[in-house]
Short mmCIF file of C-alpha atoms in Angstrom, two decimals:
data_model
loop_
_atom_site.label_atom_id
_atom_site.label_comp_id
_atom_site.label_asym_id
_atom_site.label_seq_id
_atom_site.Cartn_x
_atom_site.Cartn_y
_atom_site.Cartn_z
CA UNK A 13 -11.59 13.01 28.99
CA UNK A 14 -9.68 12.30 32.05
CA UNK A 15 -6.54 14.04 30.49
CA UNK A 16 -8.51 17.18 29.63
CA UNK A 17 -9.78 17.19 33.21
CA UNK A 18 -6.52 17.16 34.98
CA UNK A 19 -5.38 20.13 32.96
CA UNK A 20 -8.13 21.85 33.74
CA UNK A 21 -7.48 20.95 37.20
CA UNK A 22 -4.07 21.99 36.72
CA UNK A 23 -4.70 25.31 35.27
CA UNK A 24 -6.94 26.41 38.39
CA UNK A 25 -4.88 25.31 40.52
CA UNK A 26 -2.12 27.51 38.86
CA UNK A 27 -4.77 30.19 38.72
CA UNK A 28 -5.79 30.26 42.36
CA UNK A 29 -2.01 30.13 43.87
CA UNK A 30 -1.49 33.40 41.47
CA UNK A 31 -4.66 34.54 43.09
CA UNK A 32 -3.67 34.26 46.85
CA UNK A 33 0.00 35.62 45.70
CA UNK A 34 -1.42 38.53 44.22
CA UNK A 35 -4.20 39.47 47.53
CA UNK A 36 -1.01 39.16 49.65
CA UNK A 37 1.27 42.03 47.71
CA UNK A 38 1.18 45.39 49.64
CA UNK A 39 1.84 48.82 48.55
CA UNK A 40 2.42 51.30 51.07
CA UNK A 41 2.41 55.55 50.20
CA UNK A 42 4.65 57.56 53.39
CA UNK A 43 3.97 60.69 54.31
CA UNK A 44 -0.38 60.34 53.89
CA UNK A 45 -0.12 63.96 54.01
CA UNK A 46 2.74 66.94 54.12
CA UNK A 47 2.74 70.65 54.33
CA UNK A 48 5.64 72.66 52.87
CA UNK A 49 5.94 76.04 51.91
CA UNK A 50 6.92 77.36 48.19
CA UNK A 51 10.22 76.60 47.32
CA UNK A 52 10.85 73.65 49.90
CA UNK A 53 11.47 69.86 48.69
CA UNK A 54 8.80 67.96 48.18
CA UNK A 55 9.43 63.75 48.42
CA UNK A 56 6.58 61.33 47.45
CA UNK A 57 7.10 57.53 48.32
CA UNK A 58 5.99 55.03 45.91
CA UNK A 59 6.59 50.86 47.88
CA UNK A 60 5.73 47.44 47.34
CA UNK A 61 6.29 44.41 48.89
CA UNK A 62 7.57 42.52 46.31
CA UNK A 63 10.43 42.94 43.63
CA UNK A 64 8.99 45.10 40.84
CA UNK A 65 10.32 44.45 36.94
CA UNK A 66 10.06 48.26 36.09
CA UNK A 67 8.62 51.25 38.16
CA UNK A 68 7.11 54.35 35.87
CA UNK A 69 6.36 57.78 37.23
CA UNK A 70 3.63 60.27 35.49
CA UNK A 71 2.07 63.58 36.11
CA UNK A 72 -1.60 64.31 35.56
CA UNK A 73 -3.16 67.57 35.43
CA UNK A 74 -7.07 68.19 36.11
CA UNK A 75 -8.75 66.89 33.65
CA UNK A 76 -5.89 65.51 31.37
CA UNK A 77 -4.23 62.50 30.37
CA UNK A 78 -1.28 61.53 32.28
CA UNK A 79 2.10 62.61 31.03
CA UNK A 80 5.04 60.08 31.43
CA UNK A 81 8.08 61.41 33.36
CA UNK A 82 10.27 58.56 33.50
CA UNK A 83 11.07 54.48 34.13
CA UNK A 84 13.12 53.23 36.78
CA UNK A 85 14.54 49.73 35.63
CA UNK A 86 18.49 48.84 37.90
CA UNK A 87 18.00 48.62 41.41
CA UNK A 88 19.96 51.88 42.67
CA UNK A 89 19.28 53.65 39.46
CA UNK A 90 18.93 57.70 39.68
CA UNK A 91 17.16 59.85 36.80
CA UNK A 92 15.80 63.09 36.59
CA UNK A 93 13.98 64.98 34.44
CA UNK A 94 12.74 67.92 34.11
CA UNK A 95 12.75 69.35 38.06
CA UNK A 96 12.42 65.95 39.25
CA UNK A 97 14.38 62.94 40.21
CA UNK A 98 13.62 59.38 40.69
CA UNK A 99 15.41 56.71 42.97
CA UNK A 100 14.84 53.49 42.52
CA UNK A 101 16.03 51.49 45.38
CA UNK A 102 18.67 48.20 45.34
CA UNK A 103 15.99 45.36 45.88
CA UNK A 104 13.91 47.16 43.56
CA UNK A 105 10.52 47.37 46.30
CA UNK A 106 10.55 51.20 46.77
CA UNK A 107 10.96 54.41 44.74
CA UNK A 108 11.25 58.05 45.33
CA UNK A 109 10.41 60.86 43.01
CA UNK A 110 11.82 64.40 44.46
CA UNK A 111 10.65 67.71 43.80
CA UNK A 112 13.48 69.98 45.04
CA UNK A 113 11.63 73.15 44.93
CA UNK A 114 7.69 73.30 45.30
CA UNK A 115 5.89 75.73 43.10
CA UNK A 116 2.02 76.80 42.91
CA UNK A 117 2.63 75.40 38.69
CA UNK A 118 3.34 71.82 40.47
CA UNK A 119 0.25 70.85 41.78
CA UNK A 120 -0.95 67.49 39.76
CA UNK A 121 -1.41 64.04 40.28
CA UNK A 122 1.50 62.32 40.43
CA UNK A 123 1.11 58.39 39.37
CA UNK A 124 3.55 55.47 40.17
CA UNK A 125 3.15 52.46 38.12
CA UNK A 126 5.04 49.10 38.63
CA UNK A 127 5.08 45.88 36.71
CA UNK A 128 5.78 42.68 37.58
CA UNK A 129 5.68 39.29 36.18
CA UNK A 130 1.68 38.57 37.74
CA UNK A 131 -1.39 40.90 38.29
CA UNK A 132 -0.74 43.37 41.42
CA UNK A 133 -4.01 44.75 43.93
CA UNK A 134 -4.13 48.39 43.09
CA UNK A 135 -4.79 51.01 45.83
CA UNK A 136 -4.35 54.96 46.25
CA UNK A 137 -3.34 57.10 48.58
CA UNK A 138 -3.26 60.92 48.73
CA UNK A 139 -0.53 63.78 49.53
CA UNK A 140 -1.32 66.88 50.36
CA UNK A 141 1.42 69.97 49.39
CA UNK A 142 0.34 73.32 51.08
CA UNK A 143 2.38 76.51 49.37
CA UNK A 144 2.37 79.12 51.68
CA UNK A 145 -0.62 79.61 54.36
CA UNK A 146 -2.83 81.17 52.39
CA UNK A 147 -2.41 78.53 48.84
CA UNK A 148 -3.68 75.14 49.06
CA UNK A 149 -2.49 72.58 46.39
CA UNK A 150 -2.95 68.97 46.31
CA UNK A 151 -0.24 66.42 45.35
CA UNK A 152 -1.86 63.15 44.62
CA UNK A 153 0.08 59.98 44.48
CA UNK A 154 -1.85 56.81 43.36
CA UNK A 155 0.31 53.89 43.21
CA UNK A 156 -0.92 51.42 40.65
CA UNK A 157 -0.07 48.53 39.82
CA UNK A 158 -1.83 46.15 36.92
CA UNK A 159 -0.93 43.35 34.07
CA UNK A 160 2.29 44.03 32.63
CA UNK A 161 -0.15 44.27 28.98
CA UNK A 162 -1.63 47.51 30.60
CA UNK A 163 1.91 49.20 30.97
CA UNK A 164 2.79 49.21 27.65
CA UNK A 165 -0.46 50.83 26.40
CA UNK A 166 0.33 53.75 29.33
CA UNK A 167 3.76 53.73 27.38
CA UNK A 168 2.04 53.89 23.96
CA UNK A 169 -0.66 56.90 25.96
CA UNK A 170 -3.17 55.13 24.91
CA UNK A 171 -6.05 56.33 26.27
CA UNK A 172 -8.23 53.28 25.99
CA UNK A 173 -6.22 51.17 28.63
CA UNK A 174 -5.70 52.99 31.55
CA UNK A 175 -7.38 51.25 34.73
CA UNK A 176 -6.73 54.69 36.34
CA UNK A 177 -9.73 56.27 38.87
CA UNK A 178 -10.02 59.97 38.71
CA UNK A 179 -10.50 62.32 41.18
CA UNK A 180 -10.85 66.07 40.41
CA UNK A 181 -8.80 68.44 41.87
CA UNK A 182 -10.35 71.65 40.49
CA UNK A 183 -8.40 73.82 39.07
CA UNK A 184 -5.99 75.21 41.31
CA UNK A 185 -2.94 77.48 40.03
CA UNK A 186 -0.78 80.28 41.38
CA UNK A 187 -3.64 83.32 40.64
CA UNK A 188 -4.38 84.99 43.28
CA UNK A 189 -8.08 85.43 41.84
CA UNK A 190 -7.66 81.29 41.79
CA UNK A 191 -6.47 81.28 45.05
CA UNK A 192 -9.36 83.57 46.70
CA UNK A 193 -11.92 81.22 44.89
CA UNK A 194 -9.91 77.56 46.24
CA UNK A 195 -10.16 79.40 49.87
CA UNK A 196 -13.98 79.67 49.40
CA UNK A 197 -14.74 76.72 48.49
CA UNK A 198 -12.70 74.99 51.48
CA UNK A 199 -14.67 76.99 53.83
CA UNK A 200 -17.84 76.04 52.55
#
């Protein structure tokens, strides 16, 4: 009994270090908010406070699943895809992904998931992209980060697994009927 007791013991006590560990990571999103015009670089800031395994980057449009763009492994490593690149930084804490020319088509959420060997605190913050002064489009950048299990199910898009909170954009697109009805509804 007394055996069975200690590990016990042991096992919480494991469990609650893990616990404090975890409360203390930080993630940190720079600029909150930017305003560039069609056609200008856009740079969204995904950083943590501890060394992450792997850092993923995906793109969600209103009301879809998110689409995987790419995974950042080697500290210093560069990819792109598409329009966009990815930085990864040397210590492995911070990551870029770089939009080097804006368009109305653009506007998504833009999601930065990191794993790591224990369970991370997740928390969201929000960019906003403005093309042009009369077109209003939202870049969102939620940076997420959850059990290492949960990562490979985003891999798989799975769409039973993903501890993601949703926030509707409308639909916003390069229209000009679109745009007229986005303008209203700010004013109102």
């Amino acid at each position: 009994m007394k055996r069975r007791t200690v590990k016990i013991l042991l096992v919480l006590g494991i469990l609650w270090k893990q616990m404090a560990w975890v409360i203390g990571q930080q993630l940190e999103q720079s600029p909150q908010s930017t305003s560039v015009q069609q056609g200008q670089k856009v740079t969204m800031s995904c950083n943590s406070s501890s060394t992450l395994t792997s850092l993923q980057w995906y793109r969600q449009e209103p009301g879809k699943q998110p689409v995987f763009l790419m995974i950042l492994i080697k500290g210093k490593e560069v990819k792109s895809q598409g329009k966009f690149i990815a930085q990864f930084d040397e210590k492995r804490k911070n990551s870029f992904l770089i939009l080097e020319a804006a368009q109305p088509q653009d506007s998504a959420t833009y999601l930065c998931a990191g794993s790591h060997s224990a369970p991370q605190a997740a928390t969201t913050s929000t960019q906003t992209l403005q093309l042009g002064p009369q077109q209003p489009l939202l870049f969102s950048t939620f940076f997420l980060f959850f059990f290492a299990q949960f990562l490979h199910c985003v891999q798989a898009r799975s769409t039973l697994c993903l501890p993601i909170c949703q926030i509707h954009l409308g639909q916003l697109s390069a229209d000009e009927e679109d745009c007229k009805v986005c303008k209203e509804l700010e004013t109102k």
